[in-house]
Amino acid sequence: MPARKPAVAAVADRNILPVVTPKPECGIDDPIAALQVIRDDLGPDCTRCKLHKQGRKQIVFGVGNPRAELMFVGEGPGADEDAQGEPFVGRAGQLLNNMIKAMGIRREDVYIANIVKCRPPGNRTPERDECETCSPFLMRQIAAIKPKVIVALGAVAAKNLLAINAPMSELRGRFYDFLPAGAGSDPSWPGAQLAVTYHPAYLLRDPRQKGEAWKDLQMVMKYLGLESPGKSVASAQ
Ligand code: SF4
């Protein structure tokens, strides 16, 4: 069993902040209904952060199994995702699909979302205020889905979820206890284990790191009791 480390104090601090306004999905046990409430609350044309006026075509909310045991969280939509309204559908998405397949499961079995739901112009890294404005909706999605494991794809996702500013070499290779900020106590869900691995777009640029990503996914598979069909990420394109 890999070492589990609690998420850093910053996350704990966020989690003990009093929830002043109950979220509209509170008390809704059905994750499909809860996700719809969150989507409706976000609105059809969210203007909460400046990404709404920087060329986005549409909001990319998230996709997948509302009862997923495993969630992947990336940074933000790219051009293909912006065009199609679905996260991870371009070349990086194809590699993510192959990574999921190598774990012995299907894309439809997991839930996929991003820290920000609108495409940053020129695929730049989302800025701090954009992440802070948008990520509460992701936190609510996580609380509705109640996954066993969350895999943060890349440093931006990891740093925003964990509130840690550390290099990937330090973030990878362990589990963190994760409870989304603002989540109330839920006897049916103690929170998720969060693991960090490389973003598929980075793996496309540096395929030598696929072996390291596969180690991260194997750690997750072991925790979830998943059997690999025998194909590693190293052979995924
Ligand atoms: S990134 Fe999030 S907060 Fe910003 S406009 Fe899009 S949906 Fe709204």
GROMACS .gro file of C-alpha atoms and ligand atoms in nm:
model
  245
    1MET     CA    1   0.000   0.000   0.000
    2PRO     CA    2   0.158   0.332  -0.102
    3ALA     CA    3   0.210   0.590   0.165
    4ARG     CA    4  -0.086   0.819   0.213
    5LYS     CA    5  -0.023   1.170   0.321
    6PRO     CA    6  -0.288   1.408   0.439
    7ALA     CA    7  -0.348   1.706   0.215
    8VAL     CA    8  -0.160   2.007   0.334
    9ALA     CA    9  -0.280   2.240   0.603
   10ALA     CA   10  -0.400   2.490   0.346
   11VAL     CA   11  -0.656   2.239   0.228
   12ALA     CA   12  -0.758   2.158   0.582
   13ASP     CA   13  -0.798   2.528   0.648
   14ARG     CA   14  -1.018   2.566   0.344
   15ASN     CA   15  -1.228   2.272   0.453
   16ILE     CA   16  -1.303   2.406   0.798
   17LEU     CA   17  -1.428   2.740   0.669
   18PRO     CA   18  -1.792   2.773   0.769
   19VAL     CA   19  -2.034   2.714   0.487
   20VAL     CA   20  -2.249   3.022   0.510
   21THR     CA   21  -2.491   2.943   0.230
   22PRO     CA   22  -2.610   2.586   0.184
   23LYS     CA   23  -2.552   2.471  -0.172
   24PRO     CA   24  -2.873   2.409  -0.368
   25GLU     CA   25  -2.773   2.046  -0.428
   26CYS     CA   26  -2.739   1.980  -0.053
   27GLY     CA   27  -2.966   1.694   0.046
   28ILE     CA   28  -2.991   1.559  -0.310
   29ASP     CA   29  -2.856   1.204  -0.293
   30ASP     CA   30  -2.889   1.126  -0.664
   31PRO     CA   31  -2.561   1.243  -0.823
   32ILE     CA   32  -2.727   1.290  -1.163
   33ALA     CA   33  -2.979   1.530  -1.014
   34ALA     CA   34  -2.714   1.700  -0.799
   35LEU     CA   35  -2.488   1.757  -1.102
   36GLN     CA   36  -2.780   1.905  -1.293
   37VAL     CA   37  -2.850   2.146  -1.007
   38ILE     CA   38  -2.483   2.250  -1.008
   39ARG     CA   39  -2.490   2.294  -1.386
   40ASP     CA   40  -2.805   2.504  -1.362
   41ASP     CA   41  -2.650   2.711  -1.083
   42LEU     CA   42  -2.344   2.778  -1.300
   43GLY     CA   43  -2.583   2.908  -1.564
   44PRO     CA   44  -2.588   2.885  -1.942
   45ASP     CA   45  -2.350   3.177  -1.992
   46CYS     CA   46  -2.140   3.217  -1.678
   47THR     CA   47  -1.962   3.550  -1.656
   48ARG     CA   48  -1.809   3.507  -1.310
   49CYS     CA   49  -1.449   3.535  -1.430
   50LYS     CA   50  -1.278   3.710  -1.718
   51LEU     CA   51  -1.246   3.391  -1.923
   52HIS     CA   52  -1.605   3.444  -2.036
   53LYS     CA   53  -1.494   3.737  -2.254
   54GLN     CA   54  -1.169   3.596  -2.385
   55GLY     CA   55  -1.293   3.391  -2.675
   56ARG     CA   56  -1.456   3.087  -2.519
   57LYS     CA   57  -1.719   2.923  -2.737
   58GLN     CA   58  -1.891   2.737  -2.455
   59ILE     CA   59  -1.863   2.617  -2.098
   60VAL     CA   60  -1.707   2.272  -2.065
   61PHE     CA   61  -1.876   2.139  -1.753
   62GLY     CA   62  -1.753   1.781  -1.726
   63VAL     CA   63  -1.841   1.441  -1.862
   64GLY     CA   64  -1.873   1.083  -1.752
   65ASN     CA   65  -2.029   0.856  -1.497
   66PRO     CA   66  -2.200   1.057  -1.220
   67ARG     CA   67  -2.134   0.763  -0.988
   68ALA     CA   68  -1.771   0.719  -1.091
   69GLU     CA   69  -1.525   0.575  -0.843
   70LEU     CA   70  -1.247   0.749  -1.034
   71MET     CA   71  -1.229   1.112  -1.144
   72PHE     CA   72  -0.969   1.282  -1.359
   73VAL     CA   73  -0.920   1.656  -1.322
   74GLY     CA   74  -0.724   1.859  -1.574
   75GLU     CA   75  -0.637   2.224  -1.608
   76GLY     CA   76  -0.883   2.373  -1.855
   77PRO     CA   77  -1.039   2.320  -2.197
   78GLY     CA   78  -0.829   2.353  -2.511
   79ALA     CA   79  -0.946   2.435  -2.863
   80ASP     CA   80  -1.103   2.093  -2.932
   81GLU     CA   81  -1.275   2.087  -2.596
   82ASP     CA   82  -1.403   2.442  -2.645
   83ALA     CA   83  -1.542   2.345  -2.985
   84GLN     CA   84  -1.706   2.022  -2.868
   85GLY     CA   85  -1.806   2.120  -2.515
   86GLU     CA   86  -1.642   1.812  -2.365
   87PRO     CA   87  -1.316   1.782  -2.170
   88PHE     CA   88  -1.020   1.588  -2.311
   89VAL     CA   89  -1.136   1.524  -2.669
   90GLY     CA   90  -0.826   1.631  -2.866
   91ARG     CA   91  -0.495   1.447  -2.897
   92ALA     CA   92  -0.438   1.469  -2.524
   93GLY     CA   93  -0.789   1.335  -2.475
   94GLN     CA   94  -0.712   1.039  -2.698
   95LEU     CA   95  -0.406   0.962  -2.488
   96LEU     CA   96  -0.614   0.995  -2.170
   97ASN     CA   97  -0.865   0.750  -2.318
   98ASN     CA   98  -0.582   0.506  -2.382
   99MET     CA   99  -0.448   0.555  -2.030
  100ILE     CA  100  -0.796   0.477  -1.894
  101LYS     CA  101  -0.818   0.173  -2.120
  102ALA     CA  102  -0.479   0.053  -1.999
  103MET     CA  103  -0.627   0.059  -1.647
  104GLY     CA  104  -0.887  -0.194  -1.761
  105ILE     CA  105  -1.180   0.048  -1.760
  106ARG     CA  106  -1.358   0.273  -2.011
  107ARG     CA  107  -1.389   0.650  -2.044
  108GLU     CA  108  -1.761   0.613  -1.969
  109ASP     CA  109  -1.674   0.459  -1.631
  110VAL     CA  110  -1.492   0.767  -1.500
  111TYR     CA  111  -1.579   1.134  -1.465
  112ILE     CA  112  -1.358   1.397  -1.628
  113ALA     CA  113  -1.351   1.769  -1.552
  114ASN     CA  114  -1.116   2.065  -1.531
  115ILE     CA  115  -1.020   2.331  -1.280
  116VAL     CA  116  -1.165   2.601  -1.510
  117LYS     CA  117  -1.456   2.540  -1.743
  118CYS     CA  118  -1.376   2.795  -2.013
  119ARG     CA  119  -1.083   2.790  -2.252
  120PRO     CA  120  -0.801   3.028  -2.158
  121PRO     CA  121  -0.695   3.222  -2.470
  122GLY     CA  122  -0.406   3.064  -2.657
  123ASN     CA  123  -0.418   2.771  -2.416
  124ARG     CA  124  -0.240   2.977  -2.153
  125THR     CA  125  -0.236   2.854  -1.796
  126PRO     CA  126  -0.550   2.966  -1.612
  127GLU     CA  127  -0.475   3.250  -1.374
  128ARG     CA  128  -0.520   3.235  -1.003
  129ASP     CA  129  -0.836   3.447  -0.989
  130GLU     CA  130  -0.992   3.237  -1.267
  131CYS     CA  131  -0.913   2.913  -1.083
  132GLU     CA  132  -1.042   3.050  -0.754
  133THR     CA  133  -1.365   3.168  -0.915
  134CYS     CA  134  -1.438   2.852  -1.111
  135SER     CA  135  -1.305   2.571  -0.894
  136PRO     CA  136  -1.583   2.590  -0.630
  137PHE     CA  137  -1.811   2.442  -0.897
  138LEU     CA  138  -1.564   2.158  -0.949
  139MET     CA  139  -1.556   2.104  -0.573
  140ARG     CA  140  -1.934   2.073  -0.576
  141GLN     CA  141  -1.917   1.826  -0.866
  142ILE     CA  142  -1.669   1.616  -0.670
  143ALA     CA  143  -1.891   1.627  -0.361
  144ALA     CA  144  -2.190   1.515  -0.573
  145ILE     CA  145  -2.003   1.229  -0.740
  146LYS     CA  146  -1.818   1.114  -0.425
  147PRO     CA  147  -1.534   0.933  -0.606
  148LYS     CA  148  -1.296   0.701  -0.427
  149VAL     CA  149  -0.998   0.839  -0.616
  150ILE     CA  150  -0.923   1.165  -0.795
  151VAL     CA  151  -0.628   1.183  -1.033
  152ALA     CA  152  -0.499   1.536  -1.083
  153LEU     CA  153  -0.357   1.566  -1.433
  154GLY     CA  154  -0.061   1.800  -1.425
  155ALA     CA  155   0.078   2.054  -1.186
  156VAL     CA  156  -0.194   2.316  -1.233
  157ALA     CA  157  -0.470   2.075  -1.135
  158ALA     CA  158  -0.265   1.936  -0.847
  159LYS     CA  159  -0.168   2.274  -0.708
  160ASN     CA  160  -0.524   2.403  -0.723
  161LEU     CA  161  -0.679   2.094  -0.567
  162LEU     CA  162  -0.419   2.058  -0.294
  163ALA     CA  163  -0.315   2.423  -0.249
  164ILE     CA  164   0.045   2.307  -0.266
  165ASN     CA  165   0.310   2.486  -0.467
  166ALA     CA  166   0.556   2.206  -0.531
  167PRO     CA  167   0.721   2.046  -0.833
  168MET     CA  168   0.565   1.740  -0.991
  169SER     CA  169   0.851   1.526  -0.863
  170GLU     CA  170   0.734   1.599  -0.508
  171LEU     CA  171   0.362   1.586  -0.578
  172ARG     CA  172   0.359   1.244  -0.747
  173GLY     CA  173   0.393   0.897  -0.601
  174ARG     CA  174   0.162   0.919  -0.300
  175PHE     CA  175  -0.203   0.958  -0.206
  176TYR     CA  176  -0.345   1.263  -0.034
  177ASP     CA  177  -0.662   1.263   0.174
  178PHE     CA  178  -0.895   1.497  -0.010
  179LEU     CA  179  -1.225   1.650   0.093
  180PRO     CA  180  -1.354   1.924  -0.137
  181ALA     CA  181  -1.365   2.270   0.011
  182GLY     CA  182  -1.712   2.349   0.139
  183ALA     CA  183  -1.821   1.985   0.162
  184GLY     CA  184  -2.023   1.920   0.472
  185SER     CA  185  -1.982   1.609   0.682
  186ASP     CA  186  -2.122   1.313   0.494
  187PRO     CA  187  -2.123   0.978   0.675
  188SER     CA  188  -2.151   0.798   0.339
  189TRP     CA  189  -1.837   0.958   0.197
  190PRO     CA  190  -1.523   1.034   0.396
  191GLY     CA  191  -1.357   1.201   0.098
  192ALA     CA  192  -1.134   1.076  -0.180
  193GLN     CA  193  -0.776   0.971  -0.219
  194LEU     CA  194  -0.602   1.210  -0.454
  195ALA     CA  195  -0.308   1.111  -0.673
  196VAL     CA  196  -0.108   1.330  -0.909
  197THR     CA  197   0.028   1.237  -1.248
  198TYR     CA  198   0.145   1.408  -1.564
  199HIS     CA  199  -0.100   1.585  -1.793
  200PRO     CA  200  -0.150   1.385  -2.115
  201ALA     CA  201  -0.050   1.692  -2.320
  202TYR     CA  202   0.285   1.687  -2.139
  203LEU     CA  203   0.321   1.314  -2.210
  204LEU     CA  204   0.266   1.385  -2.580
  205ARG     CA  205   0.553   1.634  -2.566
  206ASP     CA  206   0.776   1.404  -2.360
  207PRO     CA  207   0.672   1.040  -2.414
  208ARG     CA  208   0.966   0.924  -2.202
  209GLN     CA  209   0.756   1.013  -1.896
  210LYS     CA  210   0.479   0.767  -1.987
  211GLY     CA  211   0.643   0.501  -1.775
  212GLU     CA  212   0.629   0.730  -1.474
  213ALA     CA  213   0.263   0.809  -1.544
  214TRP     CA  214   0.193   0.437  -1.564
  215LYS     CA  215   0.343   0.393  -1.216
  216ASP     CA  216   0.101   0.658  -1.087
  217LEU     CA  217  -0.194   0.485  -1.250
  218GLN     CA  218  -0.085   0.146  -1.118
  219MET     CA  219  -0.089   0.293  -0.767
  220VAL     CA  220  -0.448   0.403  -0.831
  221MET     CA  221  -0.541   0.066  -0.983
  222LYS     CA  222  -0.407  -0.116  -0.680
  223TYR     CA  223  -0.614   0.104  -0.450
  224LEU     CA  224  -0.929   0.048  -0.658
  225GLY     CA  225  -0.861  -0.323  -0.710
  226LEU     CA  226  -0.841  -0.287  -1.088
  227GLU     CA  227  -0.668  -0.544  -1.307
  228SER     CA  228  -0.473  -0.421  -1.606
  229PRO     CA  229  -0.560  -0.590  -1.936
  230GLY     CA  230  -0.185  -0.607  -1.994
  231LYS     CA  231  -0.120  -0.292  -2.193
  232SER     CA  232   0.076  -0.017  -2.022
  233VAL     CA  233   0.057   0.357  -2.077
  234ALA     CA  234   0.404   0.338  -2.227
  235SER     CA  235   0.252   0.182  -2.539
  236ALA     CA  236  -0.044   0.419  -2.547
  237GLN     CA  237  -0.044   0.687  -2.816
  238SF4     S1  238  -1.410   2.970  -1.625
  238SF4    FE1  239  -1.572   2.914  -1.480
  238SF4     S2  240  -1.609   3.097  -1.356
  238SF4    FE2  241  -1.497   3.162  -1.540
  238SF4     S3  242  -1.657   3.222  -1.684
  238SF4    FE3  243  -1.607   3.007  -1.726
  238SF4     S4  244  -1.754   2.887  -1.606
  238SF4    FE4  245  -1.757   3.099  -1.525
   0.00000   0.00000   0.00000
